[in-house]
Short mmCIF file of C-alpha atoms in Angstrom, two decimals:
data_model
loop_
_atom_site.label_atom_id
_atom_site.label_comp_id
_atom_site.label_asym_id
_atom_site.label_seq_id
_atom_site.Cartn_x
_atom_site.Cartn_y
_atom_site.Cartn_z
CA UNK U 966 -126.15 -120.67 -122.12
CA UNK U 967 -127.25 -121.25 -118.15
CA UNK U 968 -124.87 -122.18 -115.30
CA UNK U 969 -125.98 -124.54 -112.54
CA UNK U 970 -125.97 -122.68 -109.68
CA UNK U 971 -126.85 -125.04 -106.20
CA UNK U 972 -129.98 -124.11 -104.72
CA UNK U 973 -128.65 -123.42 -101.57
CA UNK U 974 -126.13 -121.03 -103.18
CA UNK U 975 -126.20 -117.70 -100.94
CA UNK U 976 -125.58 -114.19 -102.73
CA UNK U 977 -124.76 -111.01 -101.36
CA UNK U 978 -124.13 -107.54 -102.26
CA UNK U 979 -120.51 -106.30 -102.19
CA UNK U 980 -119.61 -103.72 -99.19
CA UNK U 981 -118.54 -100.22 -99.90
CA UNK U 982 -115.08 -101.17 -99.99
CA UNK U 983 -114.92 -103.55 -103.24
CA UNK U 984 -117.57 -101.26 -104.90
CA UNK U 985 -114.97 -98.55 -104.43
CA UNK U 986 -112.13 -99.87 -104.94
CA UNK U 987 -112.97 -101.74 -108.00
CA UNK U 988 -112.86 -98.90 -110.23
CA UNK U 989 -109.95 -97.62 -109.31
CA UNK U 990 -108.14 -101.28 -110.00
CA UNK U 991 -109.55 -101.43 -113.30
CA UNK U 992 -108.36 -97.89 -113.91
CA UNK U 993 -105.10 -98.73 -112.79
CA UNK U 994 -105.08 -102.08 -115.38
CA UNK U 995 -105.70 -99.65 -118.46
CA UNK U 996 -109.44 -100.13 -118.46
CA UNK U 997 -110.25 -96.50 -118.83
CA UNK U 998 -108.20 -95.90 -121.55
CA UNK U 999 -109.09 -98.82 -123.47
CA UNK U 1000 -112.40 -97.87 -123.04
CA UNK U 1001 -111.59 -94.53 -124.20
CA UNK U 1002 -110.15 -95.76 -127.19
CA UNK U 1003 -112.58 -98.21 -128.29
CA UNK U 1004 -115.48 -95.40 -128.02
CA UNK U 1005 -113.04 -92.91 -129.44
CA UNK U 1006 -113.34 -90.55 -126.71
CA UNK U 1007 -110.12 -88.72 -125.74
CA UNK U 1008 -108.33 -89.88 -123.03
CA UNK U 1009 -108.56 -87.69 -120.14
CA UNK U 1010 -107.35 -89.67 -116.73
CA UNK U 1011 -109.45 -90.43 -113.71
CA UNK U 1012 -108.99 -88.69 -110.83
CA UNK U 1013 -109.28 -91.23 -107.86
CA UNK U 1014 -107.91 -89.36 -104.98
CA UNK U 1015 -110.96 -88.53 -103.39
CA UNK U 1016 -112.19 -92.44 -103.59
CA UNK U 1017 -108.55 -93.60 -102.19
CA UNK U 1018 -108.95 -91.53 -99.18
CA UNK U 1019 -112.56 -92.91 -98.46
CA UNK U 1020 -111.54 -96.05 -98.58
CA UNK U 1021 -108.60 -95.61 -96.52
CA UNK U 1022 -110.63 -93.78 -93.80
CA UNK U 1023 -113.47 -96.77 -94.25
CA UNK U 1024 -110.83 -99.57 -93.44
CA UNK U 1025 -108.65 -97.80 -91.09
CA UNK U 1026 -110.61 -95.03 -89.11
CA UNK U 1027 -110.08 -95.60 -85.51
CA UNK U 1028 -113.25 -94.59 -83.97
CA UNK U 1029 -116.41 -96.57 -84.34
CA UNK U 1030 -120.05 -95.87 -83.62
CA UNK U 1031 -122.90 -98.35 -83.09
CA UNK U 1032 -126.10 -97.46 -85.21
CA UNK U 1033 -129.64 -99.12 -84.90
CA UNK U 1034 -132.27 -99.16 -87.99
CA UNK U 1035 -135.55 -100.45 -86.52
CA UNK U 1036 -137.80 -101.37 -88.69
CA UNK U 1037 -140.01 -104.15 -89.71
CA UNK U 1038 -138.37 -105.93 -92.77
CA UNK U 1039 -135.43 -106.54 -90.99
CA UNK U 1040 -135.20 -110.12 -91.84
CA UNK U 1041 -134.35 -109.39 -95.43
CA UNK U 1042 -131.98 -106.27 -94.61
CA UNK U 1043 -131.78 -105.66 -98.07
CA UNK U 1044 -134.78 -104.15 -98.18
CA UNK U 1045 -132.76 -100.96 -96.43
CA UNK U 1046 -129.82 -101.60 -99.28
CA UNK U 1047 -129.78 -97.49 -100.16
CA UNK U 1048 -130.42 -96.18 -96.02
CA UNK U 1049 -127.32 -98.74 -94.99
CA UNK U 1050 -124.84 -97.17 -98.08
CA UNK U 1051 -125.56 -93.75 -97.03
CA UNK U 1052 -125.21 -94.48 -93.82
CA UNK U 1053 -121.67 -95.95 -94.90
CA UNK U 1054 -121.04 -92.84 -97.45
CA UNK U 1055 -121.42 -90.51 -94.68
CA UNK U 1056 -119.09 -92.81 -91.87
CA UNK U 1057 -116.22 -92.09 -94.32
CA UNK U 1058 -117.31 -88.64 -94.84
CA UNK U 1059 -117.00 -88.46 -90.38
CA UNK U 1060 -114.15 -90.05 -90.24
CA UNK U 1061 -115.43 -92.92 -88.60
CA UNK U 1062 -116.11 -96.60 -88.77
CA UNK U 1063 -119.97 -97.88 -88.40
CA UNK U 1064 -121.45 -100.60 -87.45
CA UNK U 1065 -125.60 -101.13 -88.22
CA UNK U 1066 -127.88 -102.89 -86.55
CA UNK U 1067 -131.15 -104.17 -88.14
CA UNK U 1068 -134.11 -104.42 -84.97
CA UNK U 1069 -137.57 -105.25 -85.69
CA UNK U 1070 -139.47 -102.84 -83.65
CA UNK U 1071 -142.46 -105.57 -83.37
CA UNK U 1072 -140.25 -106.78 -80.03
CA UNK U 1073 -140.41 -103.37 -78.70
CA UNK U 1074 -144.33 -103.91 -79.25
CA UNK U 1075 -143.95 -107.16 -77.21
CA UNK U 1076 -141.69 -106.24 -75.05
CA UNK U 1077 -141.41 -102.43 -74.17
CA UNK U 1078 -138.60 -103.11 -71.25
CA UNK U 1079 -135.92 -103.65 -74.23
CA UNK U 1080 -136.28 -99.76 -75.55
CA UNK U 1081 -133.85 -99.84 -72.44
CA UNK U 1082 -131.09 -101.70 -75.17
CA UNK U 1083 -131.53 -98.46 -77.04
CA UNK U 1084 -129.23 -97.06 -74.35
CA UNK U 1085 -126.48 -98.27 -76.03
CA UNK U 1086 -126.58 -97.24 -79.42
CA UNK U 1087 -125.19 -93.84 -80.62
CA UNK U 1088 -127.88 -93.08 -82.86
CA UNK U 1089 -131.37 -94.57 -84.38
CA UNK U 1090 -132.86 -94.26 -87.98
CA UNK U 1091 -136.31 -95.42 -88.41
CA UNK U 1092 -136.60 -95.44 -92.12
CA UNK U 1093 -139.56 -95.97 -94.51
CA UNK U 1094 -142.03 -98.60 -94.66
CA UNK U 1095 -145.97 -98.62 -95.61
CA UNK U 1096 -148.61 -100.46 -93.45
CA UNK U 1097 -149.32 -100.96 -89.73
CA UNK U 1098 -147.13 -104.00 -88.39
CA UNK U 1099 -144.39 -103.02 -86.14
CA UNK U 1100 -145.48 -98.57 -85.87
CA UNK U 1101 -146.46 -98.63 -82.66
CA UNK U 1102 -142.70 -100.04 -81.87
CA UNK U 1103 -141.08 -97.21 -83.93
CA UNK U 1104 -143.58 -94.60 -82.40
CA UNK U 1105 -142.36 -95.95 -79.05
CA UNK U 1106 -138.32 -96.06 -80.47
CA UNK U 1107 -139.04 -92.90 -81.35
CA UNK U 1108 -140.61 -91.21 -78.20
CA UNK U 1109 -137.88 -92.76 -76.31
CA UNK U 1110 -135.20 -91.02 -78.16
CA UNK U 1111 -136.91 -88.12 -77.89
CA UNK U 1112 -136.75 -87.91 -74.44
CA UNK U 1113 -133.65 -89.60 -73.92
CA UNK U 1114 -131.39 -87.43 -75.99
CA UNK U 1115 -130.27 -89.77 -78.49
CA UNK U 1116 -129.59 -88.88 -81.73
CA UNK U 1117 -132.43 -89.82 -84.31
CA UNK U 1118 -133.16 -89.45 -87.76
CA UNK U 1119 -136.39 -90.36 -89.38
CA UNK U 1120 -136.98 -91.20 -92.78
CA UNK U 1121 -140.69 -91.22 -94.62
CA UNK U 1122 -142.96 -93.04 -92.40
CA UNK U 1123 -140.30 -92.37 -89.78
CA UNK U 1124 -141.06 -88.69 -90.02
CA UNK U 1125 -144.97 -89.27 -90.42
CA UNK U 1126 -144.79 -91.27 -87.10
CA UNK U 1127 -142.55 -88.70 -85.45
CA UNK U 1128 -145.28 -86.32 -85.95
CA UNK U 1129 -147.61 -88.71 -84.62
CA UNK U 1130 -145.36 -89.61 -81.00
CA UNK U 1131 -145.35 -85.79 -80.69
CA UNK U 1132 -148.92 -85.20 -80.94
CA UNK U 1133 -149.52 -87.82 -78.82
CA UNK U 1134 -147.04 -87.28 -75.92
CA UNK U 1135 -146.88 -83.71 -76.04
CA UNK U 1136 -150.33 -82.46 -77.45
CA UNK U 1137 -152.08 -84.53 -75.51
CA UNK U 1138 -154.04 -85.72 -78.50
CA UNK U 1139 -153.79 -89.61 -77.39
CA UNK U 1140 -155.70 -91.01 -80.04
CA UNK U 1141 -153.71 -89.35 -82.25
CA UNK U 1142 -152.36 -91.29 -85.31
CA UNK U 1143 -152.08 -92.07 -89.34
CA UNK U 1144 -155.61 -92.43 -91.23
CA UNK U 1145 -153.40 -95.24 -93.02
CA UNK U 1146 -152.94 -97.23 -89.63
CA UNK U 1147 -156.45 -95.96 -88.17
CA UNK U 1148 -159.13 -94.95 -90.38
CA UNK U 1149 -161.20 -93.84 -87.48
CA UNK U 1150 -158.57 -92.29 -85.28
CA UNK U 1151 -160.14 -88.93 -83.76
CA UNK U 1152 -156.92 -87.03 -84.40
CA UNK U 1153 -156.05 -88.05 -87.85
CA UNK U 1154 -152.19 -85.55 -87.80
CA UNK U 1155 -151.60 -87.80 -91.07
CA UNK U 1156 -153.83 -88.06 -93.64
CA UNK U 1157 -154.08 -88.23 -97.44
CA UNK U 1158 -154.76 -84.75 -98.55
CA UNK U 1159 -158.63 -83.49 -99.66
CA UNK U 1160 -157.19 -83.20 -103.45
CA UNK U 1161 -155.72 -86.91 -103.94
CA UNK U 1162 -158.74 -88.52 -101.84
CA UNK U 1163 -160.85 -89.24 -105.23
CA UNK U 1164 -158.43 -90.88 -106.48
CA UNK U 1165 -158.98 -94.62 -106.60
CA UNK U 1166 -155.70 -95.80 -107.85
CA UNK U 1167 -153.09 -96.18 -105.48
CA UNK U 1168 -150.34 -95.03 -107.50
CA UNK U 1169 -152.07 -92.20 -108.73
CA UNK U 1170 -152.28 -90.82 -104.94
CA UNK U 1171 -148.31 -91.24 -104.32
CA UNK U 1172 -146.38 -88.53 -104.32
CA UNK U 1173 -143.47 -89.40 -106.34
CA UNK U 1174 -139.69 -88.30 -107.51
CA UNK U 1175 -137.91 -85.31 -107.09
CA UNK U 1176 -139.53 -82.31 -105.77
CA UNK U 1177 -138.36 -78.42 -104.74
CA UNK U 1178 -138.57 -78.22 -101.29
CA UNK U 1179 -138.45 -74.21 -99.42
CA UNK U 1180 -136.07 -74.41 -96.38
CA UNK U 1181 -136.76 -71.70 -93.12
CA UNK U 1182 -133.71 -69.52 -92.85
CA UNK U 1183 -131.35 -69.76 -89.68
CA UNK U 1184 -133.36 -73.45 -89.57
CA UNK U 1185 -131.09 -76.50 -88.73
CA UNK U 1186 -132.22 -77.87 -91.63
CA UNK U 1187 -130.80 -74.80 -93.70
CA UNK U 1188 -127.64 -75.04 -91.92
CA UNK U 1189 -127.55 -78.77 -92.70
CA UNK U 1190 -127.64 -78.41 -96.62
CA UNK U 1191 -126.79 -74.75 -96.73
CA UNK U 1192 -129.31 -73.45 -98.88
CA UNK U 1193 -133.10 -72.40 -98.22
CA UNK U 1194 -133.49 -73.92 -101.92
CA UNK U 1195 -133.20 -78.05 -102.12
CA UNK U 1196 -134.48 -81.15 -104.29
CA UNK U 1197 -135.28 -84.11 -102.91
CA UNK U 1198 -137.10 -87.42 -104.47
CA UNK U 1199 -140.27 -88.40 -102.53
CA UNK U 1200 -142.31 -91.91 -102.43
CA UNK U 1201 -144.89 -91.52 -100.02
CA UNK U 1202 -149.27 -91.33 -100.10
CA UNK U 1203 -149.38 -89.78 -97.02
CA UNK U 1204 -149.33 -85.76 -95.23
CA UNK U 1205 -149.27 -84.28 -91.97
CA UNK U 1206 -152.57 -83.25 -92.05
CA UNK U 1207 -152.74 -79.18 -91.93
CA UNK U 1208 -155.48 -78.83 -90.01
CA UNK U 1209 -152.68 -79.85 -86.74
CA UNK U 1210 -149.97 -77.71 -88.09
CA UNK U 1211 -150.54 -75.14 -85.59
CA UNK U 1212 -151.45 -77.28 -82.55
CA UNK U 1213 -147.51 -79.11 -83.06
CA UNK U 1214 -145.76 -75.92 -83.48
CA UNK U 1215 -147.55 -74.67 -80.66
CA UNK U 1216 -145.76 -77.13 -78.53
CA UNK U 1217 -142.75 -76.50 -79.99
CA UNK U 1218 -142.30 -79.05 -83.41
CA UNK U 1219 -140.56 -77.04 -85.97
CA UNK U 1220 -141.67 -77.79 -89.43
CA UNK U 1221 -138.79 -76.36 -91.07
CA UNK U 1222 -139.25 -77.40 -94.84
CA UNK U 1223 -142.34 -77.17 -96.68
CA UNK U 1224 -143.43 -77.74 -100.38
CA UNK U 1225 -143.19 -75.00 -102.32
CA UNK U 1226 -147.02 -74.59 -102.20
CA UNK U 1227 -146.31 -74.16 -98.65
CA UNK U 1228 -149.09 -77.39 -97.96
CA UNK U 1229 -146.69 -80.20 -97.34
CA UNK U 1230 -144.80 -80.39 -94.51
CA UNK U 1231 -141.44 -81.41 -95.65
CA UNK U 1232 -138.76 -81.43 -92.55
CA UNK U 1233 -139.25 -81.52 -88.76
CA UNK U 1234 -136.78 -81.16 -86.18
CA UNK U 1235 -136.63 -79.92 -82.13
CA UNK U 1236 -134.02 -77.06 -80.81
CA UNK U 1237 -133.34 -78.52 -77.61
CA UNK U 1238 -132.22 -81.86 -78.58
CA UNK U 1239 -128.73 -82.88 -80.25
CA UNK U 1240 -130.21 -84.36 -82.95
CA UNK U 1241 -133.64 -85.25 -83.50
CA UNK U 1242 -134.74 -84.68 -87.19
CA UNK U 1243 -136.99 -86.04 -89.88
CA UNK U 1244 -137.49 -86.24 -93.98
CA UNK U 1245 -140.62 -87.00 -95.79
CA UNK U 1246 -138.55 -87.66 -98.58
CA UNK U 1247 -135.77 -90.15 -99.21
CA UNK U 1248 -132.53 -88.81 -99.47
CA UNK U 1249 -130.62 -91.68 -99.36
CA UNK U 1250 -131.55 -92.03 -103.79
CA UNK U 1251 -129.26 -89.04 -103.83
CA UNK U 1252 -126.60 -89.74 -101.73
CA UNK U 1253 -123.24 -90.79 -103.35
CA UNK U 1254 -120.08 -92.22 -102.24
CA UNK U 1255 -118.22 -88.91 -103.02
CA UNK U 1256 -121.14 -86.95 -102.10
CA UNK U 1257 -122.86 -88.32 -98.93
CA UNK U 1258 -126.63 -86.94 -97.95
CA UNK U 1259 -126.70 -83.99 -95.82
CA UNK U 1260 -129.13 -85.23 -93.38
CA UNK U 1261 -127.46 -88.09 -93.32
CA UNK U 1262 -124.37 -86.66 -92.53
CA UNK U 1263 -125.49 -84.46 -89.92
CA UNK U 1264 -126.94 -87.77 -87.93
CA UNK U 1265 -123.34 -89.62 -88.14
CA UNK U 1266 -121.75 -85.99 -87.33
CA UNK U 1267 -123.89 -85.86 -84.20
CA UNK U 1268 -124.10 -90.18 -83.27
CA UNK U 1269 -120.32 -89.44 -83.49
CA UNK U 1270 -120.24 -87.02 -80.72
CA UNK U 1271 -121.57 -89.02 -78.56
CA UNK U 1272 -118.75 -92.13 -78.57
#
């Protein structure tokens, strides 16, 4: 059987608070136990403490921050479903309300005087994202935040093109850029690697799912997750290339993940900045209400200083 549903009918995805709270409803109706029952599993309660007290501090929390996510499918902001939840996952986790921003960074492209409106934001993600339209905005979103102080976290192509704005602005390697947005850039610091170039099939050259990921000791990014050990899912074609590994830490880029072939570089981040760090992987697939990302969380930790 169908239902006639209008064509101008309008559907959205429920916010973290129904899609926390509903369990714990249902739970409190007997659904859990009847469940229990009918699959014959014994009935052992639900704790739903932990979930109470996010929800509380997601409807209640007295301090708010302002976050931007430029990117360039903005339009249909469901396309950054997963970055916006763990951004919500770790607002709870801080203590703090959030409120996103979706901004094409094709106006920053048009109009470079409005990276000026990034003033007034309290931290920037620029997440993932294939192809060239709108990465000369993020490069610039990202150079400005750079040098403005403002806190930044880079996801995927955000990281790819943070190693690209360095190289540019403080390598001096102008042309610098990705082989995916320049095939004949003269500084190609991202690049497909020499052993997945053969390969004619694009999905065959992605580097997909979860991988083990070597962390430098005393590193932010070890202090961040609290290991030197981590897994994180990848979905991404393209490397910093290692031939420019040296030139960037030269100048003071700290790659401070790798793969555990020690070829890919897996985490960036600068010292002298309050929070200016990048992923090649995604690790909003892992984050979890209960359980926010730790990169992530550090970002909302340090966007929340700044209110």
């Amino acid at each position: 059987m169908f239902c006639d549903v209008p064509a101008n009918a309008v559907f959205s995805l429920p916010d973290l608070d129904s899609v926390l709270e509903a369990p714990v409803y249902l739970d409190k109706q007997g659904f859990g136990s009847t469940l229990n029952l009918m699959l014959r599993h014994e009935d052992v309660g639900a704790d739903w403490s932990e979930v109470e007290r996010l929800v509380e501090i997601h409807t209640t929390a007295e301090k708010e921050i302002n976050i931007a996510l430029t990117g360039k499918y903005t339009k249909l902001v469901d396309s950054y479903i997963s970055v916006k939840e763990s951004l919500n996952h770790s607002a709870a986790h801080n203590n703090v309300k959030i409120n996103i921003n979706f901004i094409s960074t094709e106006e920053y492209e048009e109009n470079p005087e409005k990276l000026l409106n990034l003033n007034k934001y309290d931290g920037v993600i620029v997440p993932g994202g294939f192809g060239t339209r709108g990465a000369e905005g993020k490069i610039a979103v990202i150079k400005y935040l750079r040098e403005n102080k403002i806190p930044f976290l880079g996801i995927c192509y955000g990281f790819q093109l943070a190693t690209i704005e360095y190289a540019r602005n403080m390598c001096n390697l102008t042309d610098a850029n990705s082989t995916e947005i320049n095939p004949k850039t003269s500084h190609p610091v991202i690049d497909i690697l020499p052993d997945q170039k053969d390969i004619i099939d694009m999905g065959g050259t992605m580097r997909l799912g979860q991988h083990k990921i070597l962390l430098e000791k005393d590193s932010k990014f070890e202090k961040i997750y609290g290991s030197t050990v981590i897994y994180e899912r990848h979905r991404h074609r393209y490397e910093v290339n290692p031939e420019y590994i040296e030139t960037l830490k030269s100048k003071g880029l700290i790659f401070s993940g790798k793969s555990e072939d020690g070829i890919r570089m897996e985490t960036l981040e600068l010292p002298d900045h309050p929070c200016f760090i990048a992923v090649q992987f995604h690790p909003e697939f892992q984050s979890r209400p209960v359980k926010p990302s730790p990169p992530y969380f550090e970002f909302i930790k340090a966007a929340s200083k700044s209110v």
